């Protein structure tokens, strides 16, 4: 397996397939690079080089105690892109990974990044504050932490079987393999990283990151996203970005990259080629 070691000694696992223009995939919480299987296979078969890492504490990366914040996440990505000398890259991030993309591109992307894509992403900020009165109250995220600490296995099963993929909606047909794969990824690694990561994805303010990004950026979101409500994320991010394109998908859930991969992959490819 392939690893790089960051400046603080953390081993980060990554997958690197194919050749051509690089596309770097940033996974959501509490998953791993495996969550991008449908996209990585699609793009490698279309002649691209595809790279996906496991965030520190997630997947096959080291279960370190510290550094579970957006600054470290972005620095870890920079270590991977520098080690692989990735240039003219497209960075695609889902959910928490979208925040990671925003911070990485803003701080480290100069001369390396061609385009960015945020899918169901957490920026600008999820938490309700004086500056963000339409955000979610801290009690929502305290509830996540309490549920994780009390029974992580059951909490992850409930998230995957319910709101993440919209399987709790009337008429939806749950896909057991998809639910079990989400649970597998979540349970595979550090409860500490996942617990700390809730603060990282909910309380980090990406406003300045978004404002400083100059590359073309596609913002994609489902309007039935029960995890990251699109009106306080995608719509605001598109306004803050200098060169944004916005696509809102009627009825699509947070996990639309899996449930609607056929639609999303074609739209991703069109933007990458544009």
PDB file of C-alpha atoms in Angstrom:
ATOM      1  CA  UNK A   1       0.000   0.000   0.000  1.00  0.00           C
ATOM      2  CA  UNK A   2       1.095   3.596  -0.680  1.00  0.00           C
ATOM      3  CA  UNK A   3       1.786   6.094   2.098  1.00  0.00           C
ATOM      4  CA  UNK A   4       3.416   9.465   2.531  1.00  0.00           C
ATOM      5  CA  UNK A   5       4.598  10.886   5.846  1.00  0.00           C
ATOM      6  CA  UNK A   6       3.630  14.441   6.780  1.00  0.00           C
ATOM      7  CA  UNK A   7       5.853  16.953   8.581  1.00  0.00           C
ATOM      8  CA  UNK A   8       4.389  15.902  11.930  1.00  0.00           C
ATOM      9  CA  UNK A   9       5.091  12.242  11.177  1.00  0.00           C
ATOM     10  CA  UNK A  10       1.542  11.151  10.300  1.00  0.00           C
ATOM     11  CA  UNK A  11       1.283   8.425   7.666  1.00  0.00           C
ATOM     12  CA  UNK A  12      -1.355   9.211   5.041  1.00  0.00           C
ATOM     13  CA  UNK A  13      -2.602   6.426   2.773  1.00  0.00           C
ATOM     14  CA  UNK A  14      -3.465   7.175  -0.842  1.00  0.00           C
ATOM     15  CA  UNK A  15      -4.586   5.424  -4.026  1.00  0.00           C
ATOM     16  CA  UNK A  16      -3.068   6.512  -7.350  1.00  0.00           C
ATOM     17  CA  UNK A  17      -4.404   4.968 -10.565  1.00  0.00           C
ATOM     18  CA  UNK A  18      -3.906   5.692 -14.245  1.00  0.00           C
ATOM     19  CA  UNK A  19      -2.214   8.513 -16.098  1.00  0.00           C
ATOM     20  CA  UNK A  20      -3.145  11.837 -17.640  1.00  0.00           C
ATOM     21  CA  UNK A  21      -4.485  14.986 -15.965  1.00  0.00           C
ATOM     22  CA  UNK A  22      -4.743  14.297 -12.217  1.00  0.00           C
ATOM     23  CA  UNK A  23      -8.038  14.381 -10.365  1.00  0.00           C
ATOM     24  CA  UNK A  24      -7.789  14.370  -6.571  1.00  0.00           C
ATOM     25  CA  UNK A  25     -10.786  13.158  -4.531  1.00  0.00           C
ATOM     26  CA  UNK A  26     -11.446  14.324  -0.947  1.00  0.00           C
ATOM     27  CA  UNK A  27     -13.872  12.139   1.025  1.00  0.00           C
ATOM     28  CA  UNK A  28     -16.520  13.095   3.550  1.00  0.00           C
ATOM     29  CA  UNK A  29     -16.823  12.378   7.275  1.00  0.00           C
ATOM     30  CA  UNK A  30     -16.323   9.677   8.641  1.00  0.00           C
ATOM     31  CA  UNK A  31     -15.457   7.756   5.481  1.00  0.00           C
ATOM     32  CA  UNK A  32     -12.353   7.024   3.393  1.00  0.00           C
ATOM     33  CA  UNK A  33     -11.094   7.225  -0.163  1.00  0.00           C
ATOM     34  CA  UNK A  34     -13.179   4.115  -0.892  1.00  0.00           C
ATOM     35  CA  UNK A  35     -16.269   6.301  -0.982  1.00  0.00           C
ATOM     36  CA  UNK A  36     -15.094   7.535  -4.401  1.00  0.00           C
ATOM     37  CA  UNK A  37     -15.065   4.116  -6.112  1.00  0.00           C
ATOM     38  CA  UNK A  38     -17.776   5.037  -8.631  1.00  0.00           C
ATOM     39  CA  UNK A  39     -15.995   8.247  -9.616  1.00  0.00           C
ATOM     40  CA  UNK A  40     -12.436   6.895  -9.625  1.00  0.00           C
ATOM     41  CA  UNK A  41     -13.319   3.989 -11.891  1.00  0.00           C
ATOM     42  CA  UNK A  42     -15.304   6.283 -14.187  1.00  0.00           C
ATOM     43  CA  UNK A  43     -12.492   8.812 -14.596  1.00  0.00           C
ATOM     44  CA  UNK A  44      -9.620   6.331 -14.894  1.00  0.00           C
ATOM     45  CA  UNK A  45     -11.538   4.668 -17.720  1.00  0.00           C
ATOM     46  CA  UNK A  46     -11.842   8.095 -19.367  1.00  0.00           C
ATOM     47  CA  UNK A  47      -8.081   8.569 -19.411  1.00  0.00           C
ATOM     48  CA  UNK A  48      -7.441  10.503 -16.202  1.00  0.00           C
ATOM     49  CA  UNK A  49      -5.057   9.904 -13.323  1.00  0.00           C
ATOM     50  CA  UNK A  50      -7.113   9.542 -10.139  1.00  0.00           C
ATOM     51  CA  UNK A  51      -5.845   9.977  -6.584  1.00  0.00           C
ATOM     52  CA  UNK A  52      -7.742   9.555  -3.322  1.00  0.00           C
ATOM     53  CA  UNK A  53      -6.252   9.736   0.160  1.00  0.00           C
ATOM     54  CA  UNK A  54      -7.649   8.673   3.521  1.00  0.00           C
ATOM     55  CA  UNK A  55      -7.784  11.637   5.898  1.00  0.00           C
ATOM     56  CA  UNK A  56      -5.680  11.306   9.051  1.00  0.00           C
ATOM     57  CA  UNK A  57      -7.439   9.013  11.510  1.00  0.00           C
ATOM     58  CA  UNK A  58      -9.685   7.678   8.721  1.00  0.00           C
ATOM     59  CA  UNK A  59      -9.449   4.579   6.543  1.00  0.00           C
ATOM     60  CA  UNK A  60      -5.901   3.223   6.296  1.00  0.00           C
ATOM     61  CA  UNK A  61      -4.141   6.378   7.493  1.00  0.00           C
ATOM     62  CA  UNK A  62      -2.544   6.583  10.930  1.00  0.00           C
ATOM     63  CA  UNK A  63      -4.781   6.800  14.000  1.00  0.00           C
ATOM     64  CA  UNK A  64      -3.032   9.821  15.469  1.00  0.00           C
ATOM     65  CA  UNK A  65      -4.541  11.571  18.464  1.00  0.00           C
ATOM     66  CA  UNK A  66      -4.128  15.144  17.272  1.00  0.00           C
ATOM     67  CA  UNK A  67      -4.483  17.312  14.198  1.00  0.00           C
ATOM     68  CA  UNK A  68      -8.108  16.634  13.379  1.00  0.00           C
ATOM     69  CA  UNK A  69      -8.827  20.115  12.060  1.00  0.00           C
ATOM     70  CA  UNK A  70      -9.023  21.763   8.645  1.00  0.00           C
ATOM     71  CA  UNK A  71      -5.560  23.284   8.817  1.00  0.00           C
ATOM     72  CA  UNK A  72      -3.978  19.867   9.295  1.00  0.00           C
ATOM     73  CA  UNK A  73      -6.300  18.249   6.755  1.00  0.00           C
ATOM     74  CA  UNK A  74      -5.241  20.762   4.085  1.00  0.00           C
ATOM     75  CA  UNK A  75      -1.572  20.454   5.003  1.00  0.00           C
ATOM     76  CA  UNK A  76      -1.816  16.665   4.700  1.00  0.00           C
ATOM     77  CA  UNK A  77      -3.263  17.032   1.203  1.00  0.00           C
ATOM     78  CA  UNK A  78      -0.429  19.399   0.332  1.00  0.00           C
ATOM     79  CA  UNK A  79       2.052  16.754   1.471  1.00  0.00           C
ATOM     80  CA  UNK A  80       0.440  14.211  -0.854  1.00  0.00           C
ATOM     81  CA  UNK A  81       0.288  16.545  -3.858  1.00  0.00           C
ATOM     82  CA  UNK A  82       3.886  17.640  -3.353  1.00  0.00           C
ATOM     83  CA  UNK A  83       5.153  14.089  -2.948  1.00  0.00           C
ATOM     84  CA  UNK A  84       3.384  13.086  -6.173  1.00  0.00           C
ATOM     85  CA  UNK A  85       4.207  16.452  -7.819  1.00  0.00           C
ATOM     86  CA  UNK A  86       0.624  16.896  -8.981  1.00  0.00           C
ATOM     87  CA  UNK A  87       0.056  19.879 -11.283  1.00  0.00           C
ATOM     88  CA  UNK A  88      -2.884  21.061 -13.399  1.00  0.00           C
ATOM     89  CA  UNK A  89      -5.007  19.015 -10.988  1.00  0.00           C
ATOM     90  CA  UNK A  90      -8.750  19.056 -10.449  1.00  0.00           C
ATOM     91  CA  UNK A  91      -9.724  18.721  -6.784  1.00  0.00           C
ATOM     92  CA  UNK A  92     -13.163  17.294  -5.995  1.00  0.00           C
ATOM     93  CA  UNK A  93     -14.461  17.280  -2.427  1.00  0.00           C
ATOM     94  CA  UNK A  94     -17.659  15.897  -0.921  1.00  0.00           C
ATOM     95  CA  UNK A  95     -19.136  17.224   2.325  1.00  0.00           C
ATOM     96  CA  UNK A  96     -16.241  17.626   4.799  1.00  0.00           C
ATOM     97  CA  UNK A  97     -13.944  16.956   1.851  1.00  0.00           C
ATOM     98  CA  UNK A  98     -15.382  20.054   0.191  1.00  0.00           C
ATOM     99  CA  UNK A  99     -14.138  22.120   3.106  1.00  0.00           C
ATOM    100  CA  UNK A 100     -10.771  20.425   2.795  1.00  0.00           C
ATOM    101  CA  UNK A 101     -10.667  21.346  -0.903  1.00  0.00           C
ATOM    102  CA  UNK A 102     -11.501  24.991  -0.170  1.00  0.00           C
ATOM    103  CA  UNK A 103      -8.732  25.323   2.395  1.00  0.00           C
ATOM    104  CA  UNK A 104      -6.179  23.387   0.346  1.00  0.00           C
ATOM    105  CA  UNK A 105      -6.801  25.333  -2.862  1.00  0.00           C
ATOM    106  CA  UNK A 106      -6.746  28.671  -1.016  1.00  0.00           C
ATOM    107  CA  UNK A 107      -3.519  27.965   0.883  1.00  0.00           C
ATOM    108  CA  UNK A 108      -1.526  25.554  -1.271  1.00  0.00           C
ATOM    109  CA  UNK A 109      -3.093  25.402  -4.705  1.00  0.00           C
ATOM    110  CA  UNK A 110      -1.168  28.106  -6.537  1.00  0.00           C
ATOM    111  CA  UNK A 111       0.509  26.652  -9.643  1.00  0.00           C
ATOM    112  CA  UNK A 112      -0.910  23.194  -8.875  1.00  0.00           C
ATOM    113  CA  UNK A 113      -4.703  23.436  -9.230  1.00  0.00           C
ATOM    114  CA  UNK A 114      -6.642  23.884 -12.469  1.00  0.00           C
ATOM    115  CA  UNK A 115     -10.208  23.571 -11.160  1.00  0.00           C
ATOM    116  CA  UNK A 116     -12.151  22.733  -8.000  1.00  0.00           C
ATOM    117  CA  UNK A 117     -15.487  21.027  -7.413  1.00  0.00           C
ATOM    118  CA  UNK A 118     -17.510  21.153  -4.191  1.00  0.00           C
ATOM    119  CA  UNK A 119     -20.203  18.476  -3.869  1.00  0.00           C
ATOM    120  CA  UNK A 120     -22.706  18.648  -1.004  1.00  0.00           C
ATOM    121  CA  UNK A 121     -19.953  20.579   0.726  1.00  0.00           C
ATOM    122  CA  UNK A 122     -19.888  22.171   4.186  1.00  0.00           C
ATOM    123  CA  UNK A 123     -18.587  25.684   3.269  1.00  0.00           C
ATOM    124  CA  UNK A 124     -19.007  28.511   4.023  1.00  0.00           C
ATOM    125  CA  UNK A 125     -19.853  27.407   7.605  1.00  0.00           C
ATOM    126  CA  UNK A 126     -22.458  25.033   8.998  1.00  0.00           C
ATOM    127  CA  UNK A 127     -22.753  26.374  12.553  1.00  0.00           C
ATOM    128  CA  UNK A 128     -25.264  29.033  13.501  1.00  0.00           C
ATOM    129  CA  UNK A 129     -23.441  32.186  14.603  1.00  0.00           C
ATOM    130  CA  UNK A 130     -24.185  35.904  14.724  1.00  0.00           C
ATOM    131  CA  UNK A 131     -22.624  36.204  11.278  1.00  0.00           C
ATOM    132  CA  UNK A 132     -24.429  33.069  10.052  1.00  0.00           C
ATOM    133  CA  UNK A 133     -27.915  33.199  11.630  1.00  0.00           C
ATOM    134  CA  UNK A 134     -29.368  30.584   9.261  1.00  0.00           C
ATOM    135  CA  UNK A 135     -26.831  27.932  10.265  1.00  0.00           C
ATOM    136  CA  UNK A 136     -27.518  24.854  12.369  1.00  0.00           C
ATOM    137  CA  UNK A 137     -27.473  25.276  16.181  1.00  0.00           C
ATOM    138  CA  UNK A 138     -24.599  23.813  18.169  1.00  0.00           C
ATOM    139  CA  UNK A 139     -27.047  21.352  19.749  1.00  0.00           C
ATOM    140  CA  UNK A 140     -27.248  19.490  16.422  1.00  0.00           C
ATOM    141  CA  UNK A 141     -23.527  18.801  16.460  1.00  0.00           C
ATOM    142  CA  UNK A 142     -23.497  18.078  20.185  1.00  0.00           C
ATOM    143  CA  UNK A 143     -26.076  15.433  19.368  1.00  0.00           C
ATOM    144  CA  UNK A 144     -23.707  13.898  16.810  1.00  0.00           C
ATOM    145  CA  UNK A 145     -20.928  13.796  19.390  1.00  0.00           C
ATOM    146  CA  UNK A 146     -23.160  12.283  22.057  1.00  0.00           C
ATOM    147  CA  UNK A 147     -24.480   9.603  19.701  1.00  0.00           C
ATOM    148  CA  UNK A 148     -20.967   8.727  18.515  1.00  0.00           C
ATOM    149  CA  UNK A 149     -19.644   8.437  22.060  1.00  0.00           C
ATOM    150  CA  UNK A 150     -22.625   6.410  23.260  1.00  0.00           C
ATOM    151  CA  UNK A 151     -22.801   3.841  20.442  1.00  0.00           C
ATOM    152  CA  UNK A 152     -20.800   4.646  17.339  1.00  0.00           C
ATOM    153  CA  UNK A 153     -21.799   1.454  15.533  1.00  0.00           C
ATOM    154  CA  UNK A 154     -25.524   2.107  15.866  1.00  0.00           C
ATOM    155  CA  UNK A 155     -25.161   5.827  15.106  1.00  0.00           C
ATOM    156  CA  UNK A 156     -23.342   5.112  11.851  1.00  0.00           C
ATOM    157  CA  UNK A 157     -25.870   2.499  10.833  1.00  0.00           C
ATOM    158  CA  UNK A 158     -28.718   4.952  11.459  1.00  0.00           C
ATOM    159  CA  UNK A 159     -27.059   7.743   9.461  1.00  0.00           C
ATOM    160  CA  UNK A 160     -26.406   5.529   6.445  1.00  0.00           C
ATOM    161  CA  UNK A 161     -29.817   3.853   6.533  1.00  0.00           C
ATOM    162  CA  UNK A 162     -31.588   7.180   6.978  1.00  0.00           C
ATOM    163  CA  UNK A 163     -30.763  10.753   6.000  1.00  0.00           C
ATOM    164  CA  UNK A 164     -27.369  10.366   4.304  1.00  0.00           C
ATOM    165  CA  UNK A 165     -28.755   8.689   1.187  1.00  0.00           C
ATOM    166  CA  UNK A 166     -32.355   9.764   1.673  1.00  0.00           C
ATOM    167  CA  UNK A 167     -33.420   6.203   2.423  1.00  0.00           C
ATOM    168  CA  UNK A 168     -35.764   7.613   5.106  1.00  0.00           C
ATOM    169  CA  UNK A 169     -37.874   9.356   2.456  1.00  0.00           C
ATOM    170  CA  UNK A 170     -41.268   7.973   1.461  1.00  0.00           C
ATOM    171  CA  UNK A 171     -40.929   5.573  -1.467  1.00  0.00           C
ATOM    172  CA  UNK A 172     -37.139   5.269  -1.186  1.00  0.00           C
ATOM    173  CA  UNK A 173     -35.651   1.795  -1.590  1.00  0.00           C
ATOM    174  CA  UNK A 174     -32.706   1.319   0.794  1.00  0.00           C
ATOM    175  CA  UNK A 175     -29.667  -0.403  -0.718  1.00  0.00           C
ATOM    176  CA  UNK A 176     -28.198  -2.716   1.916  1.00  0.00           C
ATOM    177  CA  UNK A 177     -24.806  -2.933   0.239  1.00  0.00           C
ATOM    178  CA  UNK A 178     -24.475   0.847   0.214  1.00  0.00           C
ATOM    179  CA  UNK A 179     -25.508   1.092   3.869  1.00  0.00           C
ATOM    180  CA  UNK A 180     -23.070  -1.630   4.914  1.00  0.00           C
ATOM    181  CA  UNK A 181     -20.234  -0.082   2.911  1.00  0.00           C
ATOM    182  CA  UNK A 182     -20.788   3.297   4.608  1.00  0.00           C
ATOM    183  CA  UNK A 183     -20.816   1.546   8.001  1.00  0.00           C
ATOM    184  CA  UNK A 184     -17.666  -0.404   7.104  1.00  0.00           C
ATOM    185  CA  UNK A 185     -15.762   2.734   6.215  1.00  0.00           C
ATOM    186  CA  UNK A 186     -16.936   4.601   9.296  1.00  0.00           C
ATOM    187  CA  UNK A 187     -16.118   1.795  11.734  1.00  0.00           C
ATOM    188  CA  UNK A 188     -12.760   1.023  10.154  1.00  0.00           C
ATOM    189  CA  UNK A 189     -10.835   3.715  11.984  1.00  0.00           C
ATOM    190  CA  UNK A 190     -10.485   6.160  14.851  1.00  0.00           C
ATOM    191  CA  UNK A 191     -13.438   7.205  16.994  1.00  0.00           C
ATOM    192  CA  UNK A 192     -11.238  10.041  18.308  1.00  0.00           C
ATOM    193  CA  UNK A 193     -10.629  11.385  14.789  1.00  0.00           C
ATOM    194  CA  UNK A 194     -14.322  11.174  13.996  1.00  0.00           C
ATOM    195  CA  UNK A 195     -15.332  12.862  17.255  1.00  0.00           C
ATOM    196  CA  UNK A 196     -12.899  15.746  16.753  1.00  0.00           C
ATOM    197  CA  UNK A 197     -13.810  15.951  13.089  1.00  0.00           C
ATOM    198  CA  UNK A 198     -17.356  17.043  13.939  1.00  0.00           C
ATOM    199  CA  UNK A 199     -15.984  20.346  15.210  1.00  0.00           C
ATOM    200  CA  UNK A 200     -13.787  20.650  12.104  1.00  0.00           C
ATOM    201  CA  UNK A 201     -16.614  20.272   9.612  1.00  0.00           C
ATOM    202  CA  UNK A 202     -19.247  22.230  11.550  1.00  0.00           C
ATOM    203  CA  UNK A 203     -17.385  25.184  13.061  1.00  0.00           C
ATOM    204  CA  UNK A 204     -14.716  26.039  10.487  1.00  0.00           C
ATOM    205  CA  UNK A 205     -15.429  29.269   8.610  1.00  0.00           C
ATOM    206  CA  UNK A 206     -14.332  28.966   4.966  1.00  0.00           C
ATOM    207  CA  UNK A 207     -15.481  32.429   3.874  1.00  0.00           C
ATOM    208  CA  UNK A 208     -11.969  33.809   3.316  1.00  0.00           C
ATOM    209  CA  UNK A 209     -10.854  30.594   1.617  1.00  0.00           C
ATOM    210  CA  UNK A 210     -13.710  30.789  -0.881  1.00  0.00           C
ATOM    211  CA  UNK A 211     -13.106  34.458  -1.562  1.00  0.00           C
ATOM    212  CA  UNK A 212      -9.435  33.848  -2.332  1.00  0.00           C
ATOM    213  CA  UNK A 213      -9.950  30.973  -4.788  1.00  0.00           C
ATOM    214  CA  UNK A 214      -9.386  32.126  -8.370  1.00  0.00           C
ATOM    215  CA  UNK A 215      -9.722  28.873 -10.341  1.00  0.00           C
ATOM    216  CA  UNK A 216     -13.041  27.854 -11.933  1.00  0.00           C
ATOM    217  CA  UNK A 217     -15.140  26.088  -9.297  1.00  0.00           C
ATOM    218  CA  UNK A 218     -18.261  23.978  -9.717  1.00  0.00           C
ATOM    219  CA  UNK A 219     -20.658  23.841  -6.764  1.00  0.00           C
ATOM    220  CA  UNK A 220     -23.043  20.853  -6.822  1.00  0.00           C
ATOM    221  CA  UNK A 221     -25.741  20.116  -4.247  1.00  0.00           C
ATOM    222  CA  UNK A 222     -28.970  18.172  -3.868  1.00  0.00           C
ATOM    223  CA  UNK A 223     -31.944  20.208  -2.700  1.00  0.00           C
ATOM    224  CA  UNK A 224     -33.068  17.294  -0.491  1.00  0.00           C
ATOM    225  CA  UNK A 225     -29.734  17.138   1.336  1.00  0.00           C
ATOM    226  CA  UNK A 226     -30.658  16.411   4.971  1.00  0.00           C
ATOM    227  CA  UNK A 227     -27.056  16.562   6.212  1.00  0.00           C
ATOM    228  CA  UNK A 228     -25.792  19.846   4.724  1.00  0.00           C
ATOM    229  CA  UNK A 229     -28.782  22.049   3.797  1.00  0.00           C
ATOM    230  CA  UNK A 230     -28.072  23.543   0.389  1.00  0.00           C
ATOM    231  CA  UNK A 231     -29.487  27.029   0.951  1.00  0.00           C
ATOM    232  CA  UNK A 232     -26.912  27.812   3.623  1.00  0.00           C
ATOM    233  CA  UNK A 233     -24.028  26.112   1.838  1.00  0.00           C
ATOM    234  CA  UNK A 234     -24.032  25.810  -1.945  1.00  0.00           C
ATOM    235  CA  UNK A 235     -25.973  29.006  -2.601  1.00  0.00           C
ATOM    236  CA  UNK A 236     -23.731  31.048  -0.322  1.00  0.00           C
ATOM    237  CA  UNK A 237     -20.498  29.443  -1.543  1.00  0.00           C
ATOM    238  CA  UNK A 238     -21.372  30.198  -5.152  1.00  0.00           C
ATOM    239  CA  UNK A 239     -21.772  33.871  -4.256  1.00  0.00           C
ATOM    240  CA  UNK A 240     -18.399  34.026  -2.477  1.00  0.00           C
ATOM    241  CA  UNK A 241     -16.367  32.311  -5.207  1.00  0.00           C
ATOM    242  CA  UNK A 242     -14.895  34.444  -7.991  1.00  0.00           C
ATOM    243  CA  UNK A 243     -15.529  31.973 -10.822  1.00  0.00           C
ATOM    244  CA  UNK A 244     -18.370  29.720  -9.715  1.00  0.00           C
ATOM    245  CA  UNK A 245     -20.830  27.523 -11.553  1.00  0.00           C
ATOM    246  CA  UNK A 246     -23.788  26.215  -9.540  1.00  0.00           C
ATOM    247  CA  UNK A 247     -25.855  23.062 -10.125  1.00  0.00           C
ATOM    248  CA  UNK A 248     -28.679  22.188  -7.738  1.00  0.00           C
ATOM    249  CA  UNK A 249     -30.273  18.754  -8.216  1.00  0.00           C
ATOM    250  CA  UNK A 250     -33.991  18.483  -7.367  1.00  0.00           C
ATOM    251  CA  UNK A 251     -34.706  15.684  -4.899  1.00  0.00           C
ATOM    252  CA  UNK A 252     -31.113  14.453  -4.650  1.00  0.00           C
ATOM    253  CA  UNK A 253     -29.742  13.502  -1.194  1.00  0.00           C
ATOM    254  CA  UNK A 254     -26.410  14.183   0.485  1.00  0.00           C
ATOM    255  CA  UNK A 255     -24.973  10.904  -0.781  1.00  0.00           C
ATOM    256  CA  UNK A 256     -25.958  11.621  -4.393  1.00  0.00           C
ATOM    257  CA  UNK A 257     -22.499  10.681  -5.700  1.00  0.00           C
ATOM    258  CA  UNK A 258     -23.481   7.091  -4.908  1.00  0.00           C
ATOM    259  CA  UNK A 259     -27.236   7.053  -5.446  1.00  0.00           C
ATOM    260  CA  UNK A 260     -27.059   9.115  -8.647  1.00  0.00           C
ATOM    261  CA  UNK A 261     -23.522   8.400  -9.845  1.00  0.00           C
ATOM    262  CA  UNK A 262     -24.680   8.109 -13.461  1.00  0.00           C
ATOM    263  CA  UNK A 263     -25.895  11.726 -13.463  1.00  0.00           C
ATOM    264  CA  UNK A 264     -23.138  13.221 -11.320  1.00  0.00           C
ATOM    265  CA  UNK A 265     -20.260  11.539 -13.163  1.00  0.00           C
ATOM    266  CA  UNK A 266     -21.328  12.949 -16.515  1.00  0.00           C
ATOM    267  CA  UNK A 267     -21.652  16.449 -15.059  1.00  0.00           C
ATOM    268  CA  UNK A 268     -18.281  16.156 -13.365  1.00  0.00           C
ATOM    269  CA  UNK A 269     -16.673  15.043 -16.612  1.00  0.00           C
ATOM    270  CA  UNK A 270     -18.247  17.887 -18.567  1.00  0.00           C
ATOM    271  CA  UNK A 271     -16.857  20.447 -16.117  1.00  0.00           C
ATOM    272  CA  UNK A 272     -13.396  18.883 -16.048  1.00  0.00           C
ATOM    273  CA  UNK A 273     -13.297  18.956 -19.851  1.00  0.00           C
ATOM    274  CA  UNK A 274     -14.668  22.500 -20.155  1.00  0.00           C
TER     275      UNK A 274
END
